[in-house]
Amino acid sequence: MATLTRQDLNFGQVVADILCEFLEVAIHLILYVREIYPSGIFQKRKKYNVPVQMSCHPDLNQYIQDTLHCVKPLIEKNEAEKVVVVIMDKEHHPVERFVFEISQPPLLSISSETLLSHVEQLLRAMILKISVCDAVLDNNPPGCTFTVLVHTREAATRNMEKVQVIKDFPWIVADEQEVHMEEAKLIPLKTMTSDILKMQLYVEEKTQKT
Amino acid sequence: MSRDGWRKKASEDDGWGGRGGYMAAKISKLEEQFQKDAPREKQKDGTSSCIFSGVAIYVNGYTDPCADELRRLMMLHGGQFHLYYTRSKTTHIIASNLPNSKIKELKGEKVVRPEWITDSIKAGRLLSYVQYQLYAKQKGLNFTSVCAQGKQDLSSRHEPSKPSPSHPQSHSIKPQPNNTQTLSKEVLKSTHTNHTATNFTERTNHQLDVRLNGSCSIISEDDAERPRVNGIHDGDDVVDDDDDACALLPRGSQDTLLTNGYVHPVNGALKPQDSFAEHPPHVVDTGSHQSHLPQAESRDGEEPSCSYAGSKTNSHQRSLISTVSPAKQTGLYNMQKDLHPKPTSNPGTSAAPQKGNLHSQTRVRLNGSYHLSPNSSTLADSNNQPGRSGQGAEAGIISEFFSHSRLHHISTWRNEFSEYVNTLQSRRHAAGGTVFSGKEKLKKLKANCSSGSLMAAPQVRQSCILHVDMDCFFVSVGIRHRPDLIGKPVAVTSNRGPGRVAHRPGANPQLEFQYYQRKQKQYRKEKTDGDLEMTPSPHGDEVPSNGVDLDLAALSMAEIASCSYEARQAGVRNGMFFGRAKQLCPDLQSVPYDFQAYKEVALSMYETLASYTHNIEALSCDEALVDATNLLVELGVTPDDLARAIREDIKQKTGCSASVGMGSNILLARMATRKAKPNGQYFLRSEEVDDFIRDQPVSSLPGVGRSMSSKLTSLDVSTCGDLQQLSICRLQREFGPRTGQTLFRFCRGLDDRPVRSEKERKSVSAEMNYNIRFTQVEEAESFLSNLSMEVQKRLEGAGLRGRRITLKVMMRKAGAPVEPAKYGGHGICDNFARSVLLAQPTDSGQLIAAEAIKLFHAMKLDVKDMRGVGLQVQQLEGSHAGPSGQGPSRGRSIKDLLLAKQPAHSPKKDPLPQDGLPSPSSSSAFSSNQERVTPPSSPLPSTSSDPMPGTSKGGPYHPHTPNHVRTCLNVSIEVPSPSQVDQSVLEALPVDIRKQVEQTWRQREELPSTSSHLSTPPRTSSSPPPGPSLVLQLPNQPGQPCTTGIILELPDFSQVDPDVFAALPRELQEELCSAYRNKGNAQVHAQAQCSAVEQKKTFPQLKQPAVGKLKRRYKKKNTSPAKKGPSPQKKLFPGNSPAKSSPSKTLPLPLKQPGLKTENVQCPSTDVPETLSKFNPRPVPTLAGAYEFSDIRTLLREWVTTISEPMEEDILQVVKYCTELVEDKDLEKLYLVIKYMKRLMQQSSESVWSMAFDFILDNVQVVVQQTYGSTLKIS
């Protein structure tokens, strides 16, 4: 049984690949479930062996892809603490925050055999949770938009400023207004624990959405 | 896209094998061309040398002289010129102008101005490139000007000790280095020169001699020599390696280089000649060899201390050797002469053995061993060894360092004494009252003198703080038993000699002094620039007073730890270098350190203080704050009386004098001390405060250091009176809101800091900046690992774990001497720090090491320049009990302290029951335990209902407890009442001690009414006999007679004073009630072994408390959920309980393991995999051993359905578990658990359950709020 450690060359990349793939699916799904965009732009696809919804609007897709492309190096280096999909109302006040809290175990090694199928199961569970999360959430006011925030560890931000992964797609420090939500209620959706990754998804919801 | 295309094209086979192939071919062709051209060029020009042998330059951008000219010069002088830059081959980059981006790109490369080349040629030798660097590698000051200055100073002063430039003999021997067998062909080829050239260079050298020699001791010069020396020795192709080797051994190689440096003028002058292997005028005669070498040796002998600069571990032994080394070297030389008895007239051959001589000398000096290896080509190797073996990276050195470091010792004492005070206090809390011997004495005294000699104390209750400070502690302790020294100027220092030490080559104290001086000047300049006010710096005069004196090179650098007042009158100050002090005060006597004595005296000082009150804040080993407010009121004496009594006491007990300052707050007390000193006391009355403080210099305020006071000076503020004139707004604007306000208050004598006997530790760290010299990354890494282990030790010692790990590194400042003025010191450094936040707190040295090494690599530092390494762990929280690292060791330090006093512990010796001050064992164990669990000030609820059972898990024998027993002082010892003792601690005690404790209790219980004030249960501070509930939880110790004993000995209920009972806290009442109920219930004893059954009995009993009562209790808990909830102990329960025999007093059975109820297993939680917590850095949160949600659910259901009313402990367990889930980032499970409980509990018919749920939820919400900033949505 081969065991890989974090120090192995591609370990961080493997995690980042898996995670970014998942995040892409998740973001699309969140946008669909929370009705940020008209459901007409979404198509049913299959991922992790479950049906998911994916936007077919090229600009939106590009935005999501670019964003995740930039997140990836951070995840590789274990510098991303949280990836947050913030849903904001017309006044750009956040009403919901889907927080993917990521932590990668520092020293654990992984065994490659059961890994992938196991992780896939966990991710699938998370996707399923997202697709039913509207049951526990209040409806959003009309005209919502979304944005993606990344909480980095340590001084990762500085590197991000220096190195633009995608040209003309820089990161900026989020407005306090976008990050902070008053009287938020926290709804945990799913926690997954695997050898390579520990992630939990919870939603922070504004108490009064209107 | 385009990039891809390009890459594709490049990778196509174009005959050159890609760019690499082409370029390689081109470069090698160019090099060939260069080599071919070189001789021609040399012939043409006439002048040539091999100054630059080993140097390969690359010219970047415009230079003057131009690149072509530089190329020509390099040809002429044996260097290499690269048209294309290759990192591996090019040694120097020549540029006069570089854009920022290029500088970044070339980070770490030597970028040098072209003047370096021209000047070197002019000088006839390779000059240090350092001064010509285009930019300094590390941001910071450039040393150029200092260097130049230093050179002049040195050249004038060092004249006698260096080889006279006009020494004809020495001239003639110098050529050796170039004539080694390994000399490369090119160099040999370039040996055509005519005599005039030689003469020319010789002349220039003479001119430059003074300067060159002077600069020998400037390290930067030597740095530059490395490549040259090595190049000559080993040929061009190995240059890089050698360079590395040298660089790896900054100290070792330095020595070598220095030798070369010293003979430099000669060497340089003859360099051209060297290459003439057959040049007639340079036939070397043996006589000159002989005459020179001893000379060189004697020079070496002048700097014995430096020769061992490279050694680390056993520097002591080595320096011993070094003092005799000159003689040996001479001998060695002779031996070598024997080996090569016949130097021929051919310098080429005769020079080689000489060279061997020189080198073997060097080697001798380097590693203190006596290898003879006449072949110079081994130089590099032999150099390497001493450097490596001498490294501080060896295992064990760190703990050794810390166990020997004086400063470390002293600085840890403060903690120890704080601990000590804590122990005293908690013990007092535990037992309700102590006999303060000192206090009693004073009382008596007062009674005796009440006739009138003592003034009637002001009965106004005004706070009074005493600041007790020993007078020049180290000195007075040091001369305690040496009356002959009393009244003489005395200094405590490690140096005992005349205050002079030999100069170590490689060290450059001048440079360092000048650096600091310059810094000072610059600082002053900056300030004046900024303010346009020419204010004299308040510290300007401190610089000279610290002994910046050009003479200092030879003075001892041992610092004075403390000096007597007589010495202070002569101008000697603490922290001054001994050499300097000796100059100021020639009679100065030095006294060695005596740490044992310091400890003893400090301890007895604290004991003395503790005999008056326990409101003591330990400031350091010789300084403490005492809050005497209550004491004074109680005794009715004046502060002055008290101070006098204390001082007399201290004087009598320690033989050392102490000064006491008194004031209404800490600030004033400290200021008063300043006035009180030496050996006096001063009471700063509140009415005098205003006048007093007005004249105090601002620098006397705490927190006003050098920088702030100079800032204040710039605001025209020098006294507190001036400071009072400034408005608070102004101050806050200048210094920030907090500091501003503090200043505002302080300068008015206002200070609301309380005397805190317990201070929370903010960080745990280990730092070492002495003798740090690494040559390889691995060494640094292993050093970091060792340091981490040290940190681990300390963390364990303090029972803490931390989340933030900070790596602090001191790096030699660019251009600073490689060898600092202080032996083994760090010299002038830049400080770097990086930190990382871990996901969870740790105290594992391995984890810390891994992180530290990661940080270290991220910093990308040159290990060779490391001068200090520190690891700090912050964001601490209490540790969960590790098998060995359990909390009690936090008290270890005191134990150590006191061990010296009470050498052996025998249980029989324990002061015991009769006097009602029984066994210390439980009390100390308890107190240390309590320390970790809760602040000692609130012992009642937390201990009696302590939900964290695992505080002292471990074997049946608590590894630390015996030590604790020893920690007891003979002052005021008592056994806390049973309810206050953590049962697990008790259990862990050795059997005999435990019996004693229990016996004590029994005795106490037996005489409840007779010895009324000590042992009647309903005392307010120490709680009464809930013993039964305690002991009943010992299901694993069926054999213990005590299990039932205590119950039986409960005082009869009729004897309990109902009033007192009513005054008890609610919890205690309950405890008592249930105890009595238990007592009545005879079968309980029979079932004592079976916790299951027992549990069933206890639950119904708890029904009694009224609902309102419960509610109140919950409310109370709610007020401090932060403390309770995330208490570090919570981790104890799940993973550790197995090792522990009885987890908690009132074992909540249903929570334990549902199945067990019927199985009736002895140790209910043994089946929890113990490995869980051991191998996983973070144990999975468990509730009573269960961690699968389904198990948890079963457990909860069991709990709620079988029990009509929840026990508080159980509830707290659940809260704890939930908090763990939050911290474990398992919100999902938390959510499920909460929702499940909500369903269960709110459906329950008993309203207590829904209240219990509210309580749990409230607590969890607080934790979630703290962690995530929002609360759970519970619909």
JSON list of N, CA and C in Angstrom, two decimals, chain A residues 7 81-82 101 103 106-107 129 136-138 154 158 181 184-191 198 200 202 204-205, chain B residues 804 834-837 840 847 850-851 854 1222 1224-1229 1231 1261 1264 1268-1274:
[
{"chain": "A", "resi": 7, "resn": "GLN", "atom": "N", "xyz": [4.46, 15.98, 1.78]},
{"chain": "A", "resi": 7, "resn": "GLN", "atom": "CA", "xyz": [5.65, 16.49, 1.13]},
{"chain": "A", "resi": 7, "resn": "GLN", "atom": "C", "xyz": [5.79, 15.95, -0.29]},
{"chain": "A", "resi": 81, "resn": "GLU", "atom": "N", "xyz": [-8.13, 29.20, 3.90]},
{"chain": "A", "resi": 81, "resn": "GLU", "atom": "CA", "xyz": [-8.81, 28.70, 5.08]},
{"chain": "A", "resi": 81, "resn": "GLU", "atom": "C", "xyz": [-10.28, 28.48, 4.78]},
{"chain": "A", "resi": 82, "resn": "LYS", "atom": "N", "xyz": [-10.83, 29.45, 4.10]},
{"chain": "A", "resi": 82, "resn": "LYS", "atom": "CA", "xyz": [-12.24, 29.35, 3.78]},
{"chain": "A", "resi": 82, "resn": "LYS", "atom": "C", "xyz": [-12.46, 29.86, 2.37]},
{"chain": "A", "resi": 101, "resn": "GLU", "atom": "N", "xyz": [-15.23, 25.64, 4.75]},
{"chain": "A", "resi": 101, "resn": "GLU", "atom": "CA", "xyz": [-14.07, 25.77, 5.63]},
{"chain": "A", "resi": 101, "resn": "GLU", "atom": "C", "xyz": [-13.16, 24.58, 5.36]},
{"chain": "A", "resi": 103, "resn": "SER", "atom": "N", "xyz": [-9.61, 22.54, 5.86]},
{"chain": "A", "resi": 103, "resn": "SER", "atom": "CA", "xyz": [-8.33, 22.38, 6.55]},
{"chain": "A", "resi": 103, "resn": "SER", "atom": "C", "xyz": [-7.71, 21.09, 6.09]},
{"chain": "A", "resi": 106, "resn": "PRO", "atom": "N", "xyz": [-1.96, 18.41, 8.63]},
{"chain": "A", "resi": 106, "resn": "PRO", "atom": "CA", "xyz": [-0.58, 18.77, 8.37]},
{"chain": "A", "resi": 106, "resn": "PRO", "atom": "C", "xyz": [0.34, 17.59, 8.14]},
{"chain": "A", "resi": 107, "resn": "LEU", "atom": "N", "xyz": [0.15, 16.55, 8.85]},
{"chain": "A", "resi": 107, "resn": "LEU", "atom": "CA", "xyz": [1.18, 15.53, 8.81]},
{"chain": "A", "resi": 107, "resn": "LEU", "atom": "C", "xyz": [0.68, 14.17, 8.35]},
{"chain": "A", "resi": 129, "resn": "LYS", "atom": "N", "xyz": [-26.36, 17.73, -0.04]},
{"chain": "A", "resi": 129, "resn": "LYS", "atom": "CA", "xyz": [-26.77, 18.63, 1.03]},
{"chain": "A", "resi": 129, "resn": "LYS", "atom": "C", "xyz": [-27.05, 20.02, 0.46]},
{"chain": "A", "resi": 136, "resn": "VAL", "atom": "N", "xyz": [-33.78, 24.59, 4.55]},
{"chain": "A", "resi": 136, "resn": "VAL", "atom": "CA", "xyz": [-33.49, 25.19, 5.84]},
{"chain": "A", "resi": 136, "resn": "VAL", "atom": "C", "xyz": [-33.23, 26.69, 5.75]},
{"chain": "A", "resi": 137, "resn": "LEU", "atom": "N", "xyz": [-33.23, 27.19, 4.55]},
{"chain": "A", "resi": 137, "resn": "LEU", "atom": "CA", "xyz": [-32.92, 28.61, 4.39]},
{"chain": "A", "resi": 137, "resn": "LEU", "atom": "C", "xyz": [-34.17, 29.38, 4.00]},
{"chain": "A", "resi": 138, "resn": "ASP", "atom": "N", "xyz": [-34.18, 30.63, 4.41]},
{"chain": "A", "resi": 138, "resn": "ASP", "atom": "CA", "xyz": [-35.28, 31.49, 3.99]},
{"chain": "A", "resi": 138, "resn": "ASP", "atom": "C", "xyz": [-35.04, 31.93, 2.56]},
{"chain": "A", "resi": 154, "resn": "GLU", "atom": "N", "xyz": [-2.35, 33.36, 7.13]},
{"chain": "A", "resi": 154, "resn": "GLU", "atom": "CA", "xyz": [-1.08, 34.05, 7.17]},
{"chain": "A", "resi": 154, "resn": "GLU", "atom": "C", "xyz": [-0.97, 35.12, 6.09]},
{"chain": "A", "resi": 158, "resn": "ARG", "atom": "N", "xyz": [-0.51, 38.45, 0.46]},
{"chain": "A", "resi": 158, "resn": "ARG", "atom": "CA", "xyz": [0.53, 39.25, -0.16]},
{"chain": "A", "resi": 158, "resn": "ARG", "atom": "C", "xyz": [1.04, 38.58, -1.42]},
{"chain": "A", "resi": 181, "resn": "MET", "atom": "N", "xyz": [-21.64, 40.16, 8.49]},
{"chain": "A", "resi": 181, "resn": "MET", "atom": "CA", "xyz": [-23.09, 40.07, 8.43]},
{"chain": "A", "resi": 181, "resn": "MET", "atom": "C", "xyz": [-23.62, 40.17, 9.84]},
{"chain": "A", "resi": 184, "resn": "ALA", "atom": "N", "xyz": [-26.10, 37.13, 12.22]},
{"chain": "A", "resi": 184, "resn": "ALA", "atom": "CA", "xyz": [-26.16, 35.98, 11.33]},
{"chain": "A", "resi": 184, "resn": "ALA", "atom": "C", "xyz": [-26.54, 34.73, 12.11]},
{"chain": "A", "resi": 185, "resn": "LYS", "atom": "N", "xyz": [-27.22, 33.88, 11.40]},
{"chain": "A", "resi": 185, "resn": "LYS", "atom": "CA", "xyz": [-27.53, 32.58, 11.97]},
{"chain": "A", "resi": 185, "resn": "LYS", "atom": "C", "xyz": [-26.72, 31.56, 11.21]},
{"chain": "A", "resi": 186, "resn": "LEU", "atom": "N", "xyz": [-26.25, 30.59, 11.93]},
{"chain": "A", "resi": 186, "resn": "LEU", "atom": "CA", "xyz": [-25.36, 29.64, 11.30]},
{"chain": "A", "resi": 186, "resn": "LEU", "atom": "C", "xyz": [-26.08, 28.31, 11.12]},
{"chain": "A", "resi": 187, "resn": "ILE", "atom": "N", "xyz": [-26.04, 27.82, 9.91]},
{"chain": "A", "resi": 187, "resn": "ILE", "atom": "CA", "xyz": [-26.66, 26.53, 9.65]},
{"chain": "A", "resi": 187, "resn": "ILE", "atom": "C", "xyz": [-25.60, 25.60, 9.08]},
{"chain": "A", "resi": 188, "resn": "PRO", "atom": "N", "xyz": [-25.17, 24.68, 9.88]},
{"chain": "A", "resi": 188, "resn": "PRO", "atom": "CA", "xyz": [-24.19, 23.73, 9.36]},
{"chain": "A", "resi": 188, "resn": "PRO", "atom": "C", "xyz": [-24.85, 22.81, 8.35]},
{"chain": "A", "resi": 189, "resn": "LEU", "atom": "N", "xyz": [-24.19, 22.62, 7.24]},
{"chain": "A", "resi": 189, "resn": "LEU", "atom": "CA", "xyz": [-24.78, 21.73, 6.24]},
{"chain": "A", "resi": 189, "resn": "LEU", "atom": "C", "xyz": [-24.11, 20.36, 6.24]},
{"chain": "A", "resi": 190, "resn": "LYS", "atom": "N", "xyz": [-22.80, 20.39, 6.15]},
{"chain": "A", "resi": 190, "resn": "LYS", "atom": "CA", "xyz": [-22.15, 19.09, 6.02]},
{"chain": "A", "resi": 190, "resn": "LYS", "atom": "C", "xyz": [-20.69, 19.22, 6.44]},
{"chain": "A", "resi": 191, "resn": "THR", "atom": "N", "xyz": [-20.21, 18.19, 7.04]},
{"chain": "A", "resi": 191, "resn": "THR", "atom": "CA", "xyz": [-18.80, 18.13, 7.37]},
{"chain": "A", "resi": 191, "resn": "THR", "atom": "C", "xyz": [-18.24, 16.86, 6.77]},
{"chain": "A", "resi": 198, "resn": "LYS", "atom": "N", "xyz": [-10.16, 18.01, 5.22]},
{"chain": "A", "resi": 198, "resn": "LYS", "atom": "CA", "xyz": [-11.28, 18.13, 6.12]},
{"chain": "A", "resi": 198, "resn": "LYS", "atom": "C", "xyz": [-12.01, 19.40, 5.72]},
{"chain": "A", "resi": 200, "resn": "GLN", "atom": "N", "xyz": [-15.76, 21.61, 5.98]},
{"chain": "A", "resi": 200, "resn": "GLN", "atom": "CA", "xyz": [-17.15, 21.68, 6.39]},
{"chain": "A", "resi": 200, "resn": "GLN", "atom": "C", "xyz": [-17.83, 22.83, 5.69]},
{"chain": "A", "resi": 202, "resn": "TYR", "atom": "N", "xyz": [-20.98, 25.35, 5.87]},
{"chain": "A", "resi": 202, "resn": "TYR", "atom": "CA", "xyz": [-22.10, 25.87, 6.63]},
{"chain": "A", "resi": 202, "resn": "TYR", "atom": "C", "xyz": [-22.59, 27.16, 5.98]},
{"chain": "A", "resi": 204, "resn": "GLU", "atom": "N", "xyz": [-24.15, 30.90, 6.62]},
{"chain": "A", "resi": 204, "resn": "GLU", "atom": "CA", "xyz": [-24.52, 31.95, 7.55]},
{"chain": "A", "resi": 204, "resn": "GLU", "atom": "C", "xyz": [-25.63, 32.74, 6.88]},
{"chain": "A", "resi": 205, "resn": "GLU", "atom": "N", "xyz": [-26.67, 32.88, 7.60]},
{"chain": "A", "resi": 205, "resn": "GLU", "atom": "CA", "xyz": [-27.84, 33.49, 6.99]},
{"chain": "A", "resi": 205, "resn": "GLU", "atom": "C", "xyz": [-28.22, 34.72, 7.79]},
{"chain": "B", "resi": 804, "resn": "ARG", "atom": "N", "xyz": [-0.03, 29.38, 18.11]},
{"chain": "B", "resi": 804, "resn": "ARG", "atom": "CA", "xyz": [0.79, 30.15, 17.19]},
{"chain": "B", "resi": 804, "resn": "ARG", "atom": "C", "xyz": [2.26, 29.86, 17.46]},
{"chain": "B", "resi": 834, "resn": "ARG", "atom": "N", "xyz": [8.88, 34.94, 11.86]},
{"chain": "B", "resi": 834, "resn": "ARG", "atom": "CA", "xyz": [7.72, 34.49, 11.09]},
{"chain": "B", "resi": 834, "resn": "ARG", "atom": "C", "xyz": [6.89, 33.62, 11.99]},
{"chain": "B", "resi": 835, "resn": "SER", "atom": "N", "xyz": [5.64, 33.62, 11.74]},
{"chain": "B", "resi": 835, "resn": "SER", "atom": "CA", "xyz": [4.83, 32.78, 12.60]},
{"chain": "B", "resi": 835, "resn": "SER", "atom": "C", "xyz": [3.77, 32.07, 11.79]},
{"chain": "B", "resi": 836, "resn": "VAL", "atom": "N", "xyz": [3.27, 31.05, 12.39]},
{"chain": "B", "resi": 836, "resn": "VAL", "atom": "CA", "xyz": [2.24, 30.27, 11.73]},
{"chain": "B", "resi": 836, "resn": "VAL", "atom": "C", "xyz": [1.21, 29.91, 12.78]},
{"chain": "B", "resi": 837, "resn": "LEU", "atom": "N", "xyz": [-0.01, 29.87, 12.33]},
{"chain": "B", "resi": 837, "resn": "LEU", "atom": "CA", "xyz": [-1.09, 29.54, 13.25]},
{"chain": "B", "resi": 837, "resn": "LEU", "atom": "C", "xyz": [-1.52, 28.11, 12.97]},
{"chain": "B", "resi": 840, "resn": "GLN", "atom": "N", "xyz": [-4.83, 23.55, 15.58]},
{"chain": "B", "resi": 840, "resn": "GLN", "atom": "CA", "xyz": [-5.17, 23.29, 16.98]},
{"chain": "B", "resi": 840, "resn": "GLN", "atom": "C", "xyz": [-3.93, 23.42, 17.83]},
{"chain": "B", "resi": 847, "resn": "LEU", "atom": "N", "xyz": [5.77, 18.41, 16.23]},
{"chain": "B", "resi": 847, "resn": "LEU", "atom": "CA", "xyz": [4.91, 19.26, 15.41]},
{"chain": "B", "resi": 847, "resn": "LEU", "atom": "C", "xyz": [5.50, 20.66, 15.33]},
{"chain": "B", "resi": 850, "resn": "ALA", "atom": "N", "xyz": [8.42, 20.63, 13.06]},
{"chain": "B", "resi": 850, "resn": "ALA", "atom": "CA", "xyz": [8.05, 20.57, 11.65]},
{"chain": "B", "resi": 850, "resn": "ALA", "atom": "C", "xyz": [7.63, 21.94, 11.15]},
{"chain": "B", "resi": 851, "resn": "GLU", "atom": "N", "xyz": [6.84, 22.62, 11.96]},
{"chain": "B", "resi": 851, "resn": "GLU", "atom": "CA", "xyz": [6.39, 23.94, 11.55]},
{"chain": "B", "resi": 851, "resn": "GLU", "atom": "C", "xyz": [7.57, 24.92, 11.51]},
{"chain": "B", "resi": 854, "resn": "LYS", "atom": "N", "xyz": [9.61, 24.42, 8.55]},
{"chain": "B", "resi": 854, "resn": "LYS", "atom": "CA", "xyz": [8.92, 24.96, 7.38]},
{"chain": "B", "resi": 854, "resn": "LYS", "atom": "C", "xyz": [9.10, 26.49, 7.32]},
{"chain": "B", "resi": 1222, "resn": "VAL", "atom": "N", "xyz": [-17.32, 22.01, 18.06]},
{"chain": "B", "resi": 1222, "resn": "VAL", "atom": "CA", "xyz": [-17.11, 23.29, 17.40]},
{"chain": "B", "resi": 1222, "resn": "VAL", "atom": "C", "xyz": [-15.64, 23.44, 17.05]},
{"chain": "B", "resi": 1224, "resn": "ASP", "atom": "N", "xyz": [-13.48, 21.21, 16.70]},
{"chain": "B", "resi": 1224, "resn": "ASP", "atom": "CA", "xyz": [-13.07, 20.21, 15.74]},
{"chain": "B", "resi": 1224, "resn": "ASP", "atom": "C", "xyz": [-13.64, 20.50, 14.37]},
{"chain": "B", "resi": 1225, "resn": "LYS", "atom": "N", "xyz": [-14.30, 21.59, 14.27]},
{"chain": "B", "resi": 1225, "resn": "LYS", "atom": "CA", "xyz": [-14.91, 22.01, 13.01]},
{"chain": "B", "resi": 1225, "resn": "LYS", "atom": "C", "xyz": [-15.87, 20.95, 12.49]},
{"chain": "B", "resi": 1226, "resn": "ASP", "atom": "N", "xyz": [-16.62, 20.43, 13.37]},
{"chain": "B", "resi": 1226, "resn": "ASP", "atom": "CA", "xyz": [-17.60, 19.46, 12.94]},
{"chain": "B", "resi": 1226, "resn": "ASP", "atom": "C", "xyz": [-18.98, 20.00, 13.27]},
{"chain": "B", "resi": 1227, "resn": "LEU", "atom": "N", "xyz": [-19.28, 21.07, 12.62]},
{"chain": "B", "resi": 1227, "resn": "LEU", "atom": "CA", "xyz": [-20.54, 21.73, 12.93]},
{"chain": "B", "resi": 1227, "resn": "LEU", "atom": "C", "xyz": [-21.73, 20.85, 12.60]},
{"chain": "B", "resi": 1228, "resn": "GLU", "atom": "N", "xyz": [-21.54, 20.07, 11.58]},
{"chain": "B", "resi": 1228, "resn": "GLU", "atom": "CA", "xyz": [-22.68, 19.27, 11.17]},
{"chain": "B", "resi": 1228, "resn": "GLU", "atom": "C", "xyz": [-23.13, 18.35, 12.30]},
{"chain": "B", "resi": 1229, "resn": "LYS", "atom": "N", "xyz": [-22.14, 17.71, 12.87]},
{"chain": "B", "resi": 1229, "resn": "LYS", "atom": "CA", "xyz": [-22.48, 16.79, 13.95]},
{"chain": "B", "resi": 1229, "resn": "LYS", "atom": "C", "xyz": [-23.06, 17.55, 15.13]},
{"chain": "B", "resi": 1231, "resn": "TYR", "atom": "N", "xyz": [-24.70, 20.22, 15.04]},
{"chain": "B", "resi": 1231, "resn": "TYR", "atom": "CA", "xyz": [-26.06, 20.59, 14.68]},
{"chain": "B", "resi": 1231, "resn": "TYR", "atom": "C", "xyz": [-27.00, 19.43, 14.91]},
{"chain": "B", "resi": 1261, "resn": "GLN", "atom": "N", "xyz": [-24.02, 28.12, 21.96]},
{"chain": "B", "resi": 1261, "resn": "GLN", "atom": "CA", "xyz": [-24.14, 29.29, 21.11]},
{"chain": "B", "resi": 1261, "resn": "GLN", "atom": "C", "xyz": [-23.01, 30.29, 21.38]},
{"chain": "B", "resi": 1264, "resn": "VAL", "atom": "N", "xyz": [-20.00, 28.97, 19.66]},
{"chain": "B", "resi": 1264, "resn": "VAL", "atom": "CA", "xyz": [-20.12, 29.11, 18.22]},
{"chain": "B", "resi": 1264, "resn": "VAL", "atom": "C", "xyz": [-19.96, 30.59, 17.83]},
{"chain": "B", "resi": 1268, "resn": "TYR", "atom": "N", "xyz": [-17.31, 31.51, 15.21]},
{"chain": "B", "resi": 1268, "resn": "TYR", "atom": "CA", "xyz": [-17.75, 31.82, 13.86]},
{"chain": "B", "resi": 1268, "resn": "TYR", "atom": "C", "xyz": [-18.40, 33.19, 13.73]},
{"chain": "B", "resi": 1269, "resn": "GLY", "atom": "N", "xyz": [-18.61, 33.84, 14.83]},
{"chain": "B", "resi": 1269, "resn": "GLY", "atom": "CA", "xyz": [-19.19, 35.15, 14.74]},
{"chain": "B", "resi": 1269, "resn": "GLY", "atom": "C", "xyz": [-20.70, 35.14, 14.54]},
{"chain": "B", "resi": 1270, "resn": "SER", "atom": "N", "xyz": [-21.28, 34.00, 14.53]},
{"chain": "B", "resi": 1270, "resn": "SER", "atom": "CA", "xyz": [-22.73, 33.96, 14.43]},
{"chain": "B", "resi": 1270, "resn": "SER", "atom": "C", "xyz": [-23.23, 32.74, 15.21]},
{"chain": "B", "resi": 1271, "resn": "THR", "atom": "N", "xyz": [-24.50, 32.72, 15.44]},
{"chain": "B", "resi": 1271, "resn": "THR", "atom": "CA", "xyz": [-25.02, 31.64, 16.26]},
{"chain": "B", "resi": 1271, "resn": "THR", "atom": "C", "xyz": [-25.78, 30.64, 15.41]},
{"chain": "B", "resi": 1272, "resn": "LEU", "atom": "N", "xyz": [-25.93, 29.48, 15.95]},
{"chain": "B", "resi": 1272, "resn": "LEU", "atom": "CA", "xyz": [-26.63, 28.43, 15.23]},
{"chain": "B", "resi": 1272, "resn": "LEU", "atom": "C", "xyz": [-28.10, 28.77, 15.08]},
{"chain": "B", "resi": 1273, "resn": "LYS", "atom": "N", "xyz": [-28.59, 28.39, 13.98]},
{"chain": "B", "resi": 1273, "resn": "LYS", "atom": "CA", "xyz": [-30.01, 28.61, 13.76]},
{"chain": "B", "resi": 1273, "resn": "LYS", "atom": "C", "xyz": [-30.75, 27.36, 14.23]},
{"chain": "B", "resi": 1274, "resn": "ILE", "atom": "N", "xyz": [-31.45, 27.52, 15.29]},
{"chain": "B", "resi": 1274, "resn": "ILE", "atom": "CA", "xyz": [-32.21, 26.39, 15.80]},
{"chain": "B", "resi": 1274, "resn": "ILE", "atom": "C", "xyz": [-33.69, 26.74, 15.61]}
]
